[in-house]
Short mmCIF file of C-alpha atoms in Angstrom, two decimals:
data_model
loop_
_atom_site.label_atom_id
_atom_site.label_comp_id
_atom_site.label_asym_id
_atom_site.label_seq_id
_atom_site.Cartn_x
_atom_site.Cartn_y
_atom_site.Cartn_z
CA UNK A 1 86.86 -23.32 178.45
CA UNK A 2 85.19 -23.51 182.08
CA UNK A 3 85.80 -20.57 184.71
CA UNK A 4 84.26 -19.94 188.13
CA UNK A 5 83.00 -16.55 188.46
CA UNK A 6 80.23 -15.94 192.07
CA UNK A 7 81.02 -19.98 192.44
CA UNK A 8 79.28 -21.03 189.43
CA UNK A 9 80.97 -22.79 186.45
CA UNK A 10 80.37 -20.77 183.23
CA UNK A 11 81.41 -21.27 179.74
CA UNK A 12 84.25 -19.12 177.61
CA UNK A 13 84.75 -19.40 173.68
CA UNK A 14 87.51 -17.02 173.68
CA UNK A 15 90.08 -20.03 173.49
CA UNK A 16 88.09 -21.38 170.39
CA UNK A 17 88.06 -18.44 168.67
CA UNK A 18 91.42 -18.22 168.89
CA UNK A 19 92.00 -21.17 167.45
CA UNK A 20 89.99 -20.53 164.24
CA UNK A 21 93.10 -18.13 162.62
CA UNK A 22 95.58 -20.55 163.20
CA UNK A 23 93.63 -23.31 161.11
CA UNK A 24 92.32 -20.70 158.81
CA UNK A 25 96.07 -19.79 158.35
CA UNK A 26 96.97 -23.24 157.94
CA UNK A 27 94.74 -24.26 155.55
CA UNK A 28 95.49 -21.24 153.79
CA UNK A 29 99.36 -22.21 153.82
CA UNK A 30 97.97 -26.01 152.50
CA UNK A 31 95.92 -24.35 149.49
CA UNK A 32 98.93 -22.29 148.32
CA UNK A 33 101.74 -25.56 148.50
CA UNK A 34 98.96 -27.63 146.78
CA UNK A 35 98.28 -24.50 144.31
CA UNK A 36 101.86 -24.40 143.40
CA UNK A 37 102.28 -28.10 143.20
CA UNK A 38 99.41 -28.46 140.67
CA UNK A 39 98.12 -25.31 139.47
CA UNK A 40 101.16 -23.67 138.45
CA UNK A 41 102.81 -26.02 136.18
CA UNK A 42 99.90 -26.55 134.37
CA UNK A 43 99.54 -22.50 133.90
CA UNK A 44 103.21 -21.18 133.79
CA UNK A 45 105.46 -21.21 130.12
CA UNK A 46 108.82 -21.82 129.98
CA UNK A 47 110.03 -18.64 130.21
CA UNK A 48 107.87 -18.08 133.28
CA UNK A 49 109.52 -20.93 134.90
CA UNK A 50 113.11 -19.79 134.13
CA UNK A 51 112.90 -16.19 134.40
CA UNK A 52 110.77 -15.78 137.52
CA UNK A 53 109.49 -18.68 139.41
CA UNK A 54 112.70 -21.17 139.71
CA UNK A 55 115.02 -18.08 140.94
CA UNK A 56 112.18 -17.02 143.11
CA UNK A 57 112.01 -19.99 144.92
CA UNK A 58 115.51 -20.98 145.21
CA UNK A 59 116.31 -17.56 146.52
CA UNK A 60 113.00 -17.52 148.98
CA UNK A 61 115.48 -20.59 150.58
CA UNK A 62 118.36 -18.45 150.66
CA UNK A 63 116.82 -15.50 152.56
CA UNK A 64 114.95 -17.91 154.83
CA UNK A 65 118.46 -19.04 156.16
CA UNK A 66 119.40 -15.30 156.03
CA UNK A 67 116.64 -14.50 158.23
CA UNK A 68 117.08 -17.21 161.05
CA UNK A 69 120.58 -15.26 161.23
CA UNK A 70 119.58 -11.97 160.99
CA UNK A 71 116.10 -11.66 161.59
CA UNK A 72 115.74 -14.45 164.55
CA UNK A 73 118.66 -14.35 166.35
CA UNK A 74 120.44 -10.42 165.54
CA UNK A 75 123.66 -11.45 164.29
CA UNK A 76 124.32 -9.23 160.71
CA UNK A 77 125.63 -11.33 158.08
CA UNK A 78 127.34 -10.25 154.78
CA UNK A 79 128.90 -13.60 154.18
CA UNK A 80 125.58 -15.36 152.64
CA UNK A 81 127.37 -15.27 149.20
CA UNK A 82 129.75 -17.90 150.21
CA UNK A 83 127.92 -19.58 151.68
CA UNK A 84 125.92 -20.31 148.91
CA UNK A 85 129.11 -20.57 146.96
CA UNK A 86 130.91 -23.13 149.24
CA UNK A 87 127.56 -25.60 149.10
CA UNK A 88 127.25 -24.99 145.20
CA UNK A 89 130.93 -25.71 144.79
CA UNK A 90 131.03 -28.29 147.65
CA UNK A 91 128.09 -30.47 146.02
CA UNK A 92 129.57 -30.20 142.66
CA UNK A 93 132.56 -31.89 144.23
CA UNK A 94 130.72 -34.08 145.88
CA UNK A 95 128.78 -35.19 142.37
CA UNK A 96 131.85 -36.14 140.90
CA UNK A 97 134.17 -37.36 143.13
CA UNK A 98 131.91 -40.05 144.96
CA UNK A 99 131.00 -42.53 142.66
CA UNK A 100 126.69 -43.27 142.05
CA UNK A 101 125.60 -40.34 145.04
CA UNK A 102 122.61 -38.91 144.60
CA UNK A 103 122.18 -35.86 143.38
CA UNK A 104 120.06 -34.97 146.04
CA UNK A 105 122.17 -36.16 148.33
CA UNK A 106 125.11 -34.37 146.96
CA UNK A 107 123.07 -30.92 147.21
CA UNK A 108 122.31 -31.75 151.07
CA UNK A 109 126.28 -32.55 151.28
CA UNK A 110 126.74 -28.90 150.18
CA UNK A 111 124.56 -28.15 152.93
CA UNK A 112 127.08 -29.43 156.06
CA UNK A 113 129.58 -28.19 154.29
CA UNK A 114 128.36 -24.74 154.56
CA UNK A 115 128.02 -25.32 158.22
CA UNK A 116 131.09 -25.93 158.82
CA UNK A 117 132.07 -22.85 156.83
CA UNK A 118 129.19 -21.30 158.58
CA UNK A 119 130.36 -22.16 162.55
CA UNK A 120 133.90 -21.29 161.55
CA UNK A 121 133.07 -17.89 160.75
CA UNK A 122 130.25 -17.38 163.50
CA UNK A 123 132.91 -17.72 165.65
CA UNK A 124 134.06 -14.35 166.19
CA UNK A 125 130.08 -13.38 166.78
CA UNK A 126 131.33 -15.14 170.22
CA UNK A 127 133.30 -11.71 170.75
CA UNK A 128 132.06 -9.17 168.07
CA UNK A 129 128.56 -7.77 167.25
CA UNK A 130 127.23 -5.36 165.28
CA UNK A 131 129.34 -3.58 162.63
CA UNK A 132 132.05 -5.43 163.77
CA UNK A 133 130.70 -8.76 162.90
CA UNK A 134 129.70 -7.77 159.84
CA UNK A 135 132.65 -7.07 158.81
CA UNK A 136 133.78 -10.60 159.99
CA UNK A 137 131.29 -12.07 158.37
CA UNK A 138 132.48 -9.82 154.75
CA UNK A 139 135.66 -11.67 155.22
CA UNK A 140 134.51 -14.71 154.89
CA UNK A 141 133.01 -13.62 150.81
CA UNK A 142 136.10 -12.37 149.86
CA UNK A 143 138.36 -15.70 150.91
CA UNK A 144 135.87 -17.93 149.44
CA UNK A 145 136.03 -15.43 146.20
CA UNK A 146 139.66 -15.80 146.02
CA UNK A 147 139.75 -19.78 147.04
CA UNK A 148 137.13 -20.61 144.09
CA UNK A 149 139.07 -18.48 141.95
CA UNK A 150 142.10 -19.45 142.66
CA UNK A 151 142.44 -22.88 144.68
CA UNK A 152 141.73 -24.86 141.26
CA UNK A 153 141.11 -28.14 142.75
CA UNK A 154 137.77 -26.71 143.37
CA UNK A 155 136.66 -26.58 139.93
CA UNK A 156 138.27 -29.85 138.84
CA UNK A 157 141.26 -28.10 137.41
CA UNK A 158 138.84 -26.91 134.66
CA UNK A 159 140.91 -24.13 132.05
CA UNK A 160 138.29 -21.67 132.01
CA UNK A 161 137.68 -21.51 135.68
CA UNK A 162 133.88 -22.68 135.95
CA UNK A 163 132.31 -25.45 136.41
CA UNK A 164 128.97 -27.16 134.54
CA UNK A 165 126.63 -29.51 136.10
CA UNK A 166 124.03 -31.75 133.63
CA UNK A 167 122.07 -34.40 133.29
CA UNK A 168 120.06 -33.49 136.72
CA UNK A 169 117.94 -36.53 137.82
CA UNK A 170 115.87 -37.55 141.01
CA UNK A 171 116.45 -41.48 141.87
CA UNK A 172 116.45 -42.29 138.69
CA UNK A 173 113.99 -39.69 137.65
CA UNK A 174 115.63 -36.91 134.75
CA UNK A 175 114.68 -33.65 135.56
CA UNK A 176 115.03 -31.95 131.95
CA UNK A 177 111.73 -29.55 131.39
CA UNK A 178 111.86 -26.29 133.54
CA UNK A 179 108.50 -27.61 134.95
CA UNK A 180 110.07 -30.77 136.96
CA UNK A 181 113.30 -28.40 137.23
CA UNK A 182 110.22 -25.96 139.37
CA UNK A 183 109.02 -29.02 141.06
CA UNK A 184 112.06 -29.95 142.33
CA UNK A 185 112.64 -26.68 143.46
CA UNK A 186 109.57 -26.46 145.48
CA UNK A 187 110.28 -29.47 147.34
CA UNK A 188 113.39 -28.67 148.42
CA UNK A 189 111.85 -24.88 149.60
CA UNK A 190 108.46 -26.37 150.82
CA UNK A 191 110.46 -29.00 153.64
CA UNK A 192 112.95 -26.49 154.60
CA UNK A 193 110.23 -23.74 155.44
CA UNK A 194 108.12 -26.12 157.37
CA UNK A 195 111.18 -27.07 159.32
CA UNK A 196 112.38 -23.24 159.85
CA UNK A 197 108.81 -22.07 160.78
CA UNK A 198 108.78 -25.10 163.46
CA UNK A 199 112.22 -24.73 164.43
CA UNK A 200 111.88 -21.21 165.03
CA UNK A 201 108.88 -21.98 167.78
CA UNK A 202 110.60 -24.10 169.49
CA UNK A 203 112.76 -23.71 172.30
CA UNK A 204 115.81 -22.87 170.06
CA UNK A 205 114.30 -20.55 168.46
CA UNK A 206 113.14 -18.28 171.58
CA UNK A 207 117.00 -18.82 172.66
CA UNK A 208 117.58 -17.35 169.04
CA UNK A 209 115.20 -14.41 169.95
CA UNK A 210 116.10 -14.01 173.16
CA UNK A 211 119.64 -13.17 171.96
CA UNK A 212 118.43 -10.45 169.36
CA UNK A 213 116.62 -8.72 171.76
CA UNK A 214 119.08 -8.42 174.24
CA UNK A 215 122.42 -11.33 175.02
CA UNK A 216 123.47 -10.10 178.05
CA UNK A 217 120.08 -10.34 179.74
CA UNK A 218 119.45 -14.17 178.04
CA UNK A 219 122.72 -14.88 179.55
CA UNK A 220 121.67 -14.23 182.76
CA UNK A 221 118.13 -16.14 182.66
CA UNK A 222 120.58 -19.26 182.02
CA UNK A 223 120.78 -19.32 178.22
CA UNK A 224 124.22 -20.25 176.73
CA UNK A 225 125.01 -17.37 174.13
CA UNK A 226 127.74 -19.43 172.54
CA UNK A 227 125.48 -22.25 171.79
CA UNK A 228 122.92 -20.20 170.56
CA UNK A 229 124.90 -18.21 168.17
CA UNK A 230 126.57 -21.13 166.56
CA UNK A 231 123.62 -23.17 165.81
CA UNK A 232 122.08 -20.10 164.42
CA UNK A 233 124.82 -20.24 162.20
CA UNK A 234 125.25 -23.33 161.19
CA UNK A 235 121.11 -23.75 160.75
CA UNK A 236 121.10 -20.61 158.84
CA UNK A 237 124.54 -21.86 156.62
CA UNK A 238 122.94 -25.14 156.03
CA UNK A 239 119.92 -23.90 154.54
CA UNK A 240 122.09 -20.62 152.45
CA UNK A 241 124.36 -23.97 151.46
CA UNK A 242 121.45 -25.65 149.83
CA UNK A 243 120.11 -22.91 148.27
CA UNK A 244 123.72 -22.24 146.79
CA UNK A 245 123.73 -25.34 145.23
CA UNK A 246 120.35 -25.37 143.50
CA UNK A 247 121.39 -22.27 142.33
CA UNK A 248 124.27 -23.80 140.23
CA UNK A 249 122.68 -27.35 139.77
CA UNK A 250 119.16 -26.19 138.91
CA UNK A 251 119.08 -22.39 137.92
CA UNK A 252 122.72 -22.13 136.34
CA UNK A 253 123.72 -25.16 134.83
CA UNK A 254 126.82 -23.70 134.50
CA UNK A 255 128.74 -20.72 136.54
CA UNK A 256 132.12 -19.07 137.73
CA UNK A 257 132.78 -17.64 141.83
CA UNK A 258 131.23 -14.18 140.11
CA UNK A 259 128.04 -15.68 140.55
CA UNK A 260 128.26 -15.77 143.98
CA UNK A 261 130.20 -11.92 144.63
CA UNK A 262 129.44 -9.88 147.59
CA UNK A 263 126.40 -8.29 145.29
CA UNK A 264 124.77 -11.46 145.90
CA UNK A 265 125.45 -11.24 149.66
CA UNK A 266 124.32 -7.61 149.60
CA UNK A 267 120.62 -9.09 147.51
CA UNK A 268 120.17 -11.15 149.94
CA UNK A 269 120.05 -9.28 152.78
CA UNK A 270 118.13 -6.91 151.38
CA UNK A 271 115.72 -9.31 150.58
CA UNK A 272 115.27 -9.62 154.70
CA UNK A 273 115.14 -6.33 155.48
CA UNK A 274 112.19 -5.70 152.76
CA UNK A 275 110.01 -8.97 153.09
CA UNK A 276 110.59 -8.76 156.66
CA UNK A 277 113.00 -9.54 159.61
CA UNK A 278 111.98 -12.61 162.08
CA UNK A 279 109.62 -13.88 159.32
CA UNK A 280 109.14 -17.00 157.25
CA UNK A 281 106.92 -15.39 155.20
CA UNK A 282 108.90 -12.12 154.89
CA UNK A 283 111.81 -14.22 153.27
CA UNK A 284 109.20 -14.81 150.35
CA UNK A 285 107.75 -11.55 150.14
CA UNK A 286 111.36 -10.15 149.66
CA UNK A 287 112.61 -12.92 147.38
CA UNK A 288 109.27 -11.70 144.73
CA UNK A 289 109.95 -8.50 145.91
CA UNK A 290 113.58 -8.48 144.36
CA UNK A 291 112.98 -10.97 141.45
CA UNK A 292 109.45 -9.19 139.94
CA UNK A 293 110.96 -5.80 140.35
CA UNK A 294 113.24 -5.47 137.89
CA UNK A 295 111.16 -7.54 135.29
CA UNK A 296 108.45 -5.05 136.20
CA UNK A 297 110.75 -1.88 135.53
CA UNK A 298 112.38 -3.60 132.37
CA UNK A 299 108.71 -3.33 131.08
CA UNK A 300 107.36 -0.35 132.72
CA UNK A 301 109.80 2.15 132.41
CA UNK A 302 109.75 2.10 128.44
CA UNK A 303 105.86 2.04 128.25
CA UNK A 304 106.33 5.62 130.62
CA UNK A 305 108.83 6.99 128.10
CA UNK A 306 107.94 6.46 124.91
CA UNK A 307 104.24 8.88 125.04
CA UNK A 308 107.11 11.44 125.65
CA UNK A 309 109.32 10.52 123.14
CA UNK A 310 112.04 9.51 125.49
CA UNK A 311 114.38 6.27 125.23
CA UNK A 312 115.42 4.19 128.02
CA UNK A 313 118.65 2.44 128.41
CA UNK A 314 119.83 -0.77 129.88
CA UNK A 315 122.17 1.13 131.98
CA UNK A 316 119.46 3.48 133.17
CA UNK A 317 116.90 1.04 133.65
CA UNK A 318 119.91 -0.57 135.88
CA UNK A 319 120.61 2.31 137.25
CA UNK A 320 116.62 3.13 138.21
CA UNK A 321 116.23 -0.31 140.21
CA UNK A 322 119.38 0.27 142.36
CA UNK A 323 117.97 3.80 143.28
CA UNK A 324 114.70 1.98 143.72
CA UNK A 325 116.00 -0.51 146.19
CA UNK A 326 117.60 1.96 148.27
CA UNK A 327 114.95 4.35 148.27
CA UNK A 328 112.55 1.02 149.62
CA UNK A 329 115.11 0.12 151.91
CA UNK A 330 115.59 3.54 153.56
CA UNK A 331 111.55 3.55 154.07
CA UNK A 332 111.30 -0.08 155.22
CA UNK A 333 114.09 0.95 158.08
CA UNK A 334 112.51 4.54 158.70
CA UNK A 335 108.84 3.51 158.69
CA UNK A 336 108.41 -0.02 158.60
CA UNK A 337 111.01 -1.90 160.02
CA UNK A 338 109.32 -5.47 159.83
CA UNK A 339 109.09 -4.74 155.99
CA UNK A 340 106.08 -6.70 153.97
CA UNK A 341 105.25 -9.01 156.28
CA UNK A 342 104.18 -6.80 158.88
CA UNK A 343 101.81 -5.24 156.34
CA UNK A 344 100.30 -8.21 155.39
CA UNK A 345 99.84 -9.32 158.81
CA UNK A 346 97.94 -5.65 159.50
CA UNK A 347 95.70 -6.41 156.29
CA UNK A 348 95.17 -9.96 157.03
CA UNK A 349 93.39 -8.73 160.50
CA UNK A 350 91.72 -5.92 159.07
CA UNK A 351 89.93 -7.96 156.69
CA UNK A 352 89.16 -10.50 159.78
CA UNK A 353 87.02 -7.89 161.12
CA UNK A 354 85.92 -6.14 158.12
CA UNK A 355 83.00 -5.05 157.52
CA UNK A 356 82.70 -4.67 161.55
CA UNK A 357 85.93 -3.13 162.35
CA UNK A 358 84.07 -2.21 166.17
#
């Protein structure tokens, strides 16, 4: 970059240097979609696949719609449970009512669905914030839990009350092993978080920003609250509705409206808070975050017992990770509020400069 400094041109590299994060952070992103792509699936078992890495990812999606709510534009949300129950239930309808659709198109179908479920209920965030649209917001779980419960239409007037999904394919293409079920996965989250981190830099997403930080004053400089709220709601529904319907087609197979109770609304959310609020990568930081931990105390917490003679229980190793998310929460809110992301961002540019930290 030229300057003029005593009226002669001279030459600055501080533009080019600031370029050389953003394509090491790029490249970076590349290595780890192309690492997951091929790397993984050769490596992983079964179990691997099932237990951790398909809920992983299809929940990663789910917070990363949570987030553009929460995170990038301020509005608290403890409705993401039906959300993702209206898409799961809403493509399942869609599977077998339209003759020959897609399954993948059926799963996107879930998607608008959930945004129109979505900008019904963001409505009142026209009036309400705060507490008070949380608790808006909560309404919208328990209605959902009661119309998939009770409305039976929903489930195909099935006896038992829940509703199975097989024979997955892609085009043509059967997805059967928990390998292509992974793969498919990772499409689905790999798309939607390049969209999300682009959509979030773009003009929508500084309206989205400029209403978390402060309405009133983004009102003034000529941005339209209600439009902003309600796209950030039906964005954020969209991608919770897609993520709700992997979750039955992909992860489930099979499941009742208890799979997607207010506990799930509560996980998710708590998901944002500890990866990270207003972060792409915080969504997936919180989504391991809550799906390692209580693998990790399942195994640890008998291992610490046993040189003492003690036993563990189910119900106390149950009872240990809720104490153990609350606990993280309460320091993620006290002394980090940005949550994982913000420390990986601080290590990432202390190892920049390390060994020369001057």
């Amino acid at each position: 970059m030229l300057y003029r400094e005593n009226g002669q041109f001279k030459t600055s590299y501080r533009a080019d240097l600031q370029i050389f994060p953003i394509l090491q952070d790029r490249v970076a992103v590349l290595a780890i979609i192309l690492a997951a792509a091929v790397v993984v699936p050769m490596l992983a078992s079964d179990y691997m696949f099932r237990a951790i890495l398909i809920p992983f990812l299809i929940l990663s999606l789910a917070a990363l719609g949570v987030n553009i709510l929460v995170g990038y534009c301020g509005q608290i949300s403890l409705g993401s449970g039906a959300f993702m129950a209206v898409g799961a239930y809403a493509a399942y309808n869609c599977l077998i009512r339209i003759p020959g659709i897609p399954m993948v198109l059926a799963i996107l179908l879930g998607g608008v669905f959930a945004t129109l479920v979505g900008i019904a209920f963001g409505i009142p965030s026209l009036r309400v914030r705060g507490l008070y649209l949380a608790v808006a917001t909560l309404a919208a779980q328990f209605f959902w839990d009661w119309a998939f419960l009770r409305i039976k239409w929903f489930t195909n007037y099935t006896p038992s009350g829940s509703v199975s999904v097989s024979n997955l394919n892609f085009f043509g293409i059967s997805i059967d092993t928990p390998a292509q079920r992974y793969l498919f996965c990772l499409g689905f989250v790999v798309v939607f978080a390049l969209l999300a981190k682009n959509l979030v830099r773009s003009a929508i997403g500084r309206e989205w920003m400029a209403i978390r930080d402060m309405d009133v004053a983004a009102a003034v400089i000529g941005i339209r609250p209600m439009y902003a709220k309600l796209s950030a709601f039906a964005v954020s529904s969209f991608i919770i509705g897609v993520a709700g319907a992997l979750w039955g087609f992909v992860y489930l197979g099979a499941w009742e409206p208890a799979a997607f109770s207010v506990d799930r609304s509560f996980q998710l959310l708590f998901m944002v808070i500890i990866g990270g609020m207003g972060s792409i990568m915080g969504s997936f930081f919180g989504a391991a975050f809550i799906v390692v931990l209580p693998i990790f105390l399942n195994q640890f917490l008998p291992l610490l017992a046993s040189p003492f003679g003690w036993t563990v229980s189910t119900a106390a190793i149950a009872h240990t990770e809720f104490m153990v998310f609350g606990a993280l929460i309460v320091w993620f809110l006290i002394v980090e509020p940005h949550g994982l992301a913000r420390l990986w961002s601080v290590g990432k540019q202390k190892l920049r400069l390390w060994p020369f930290p001057h």
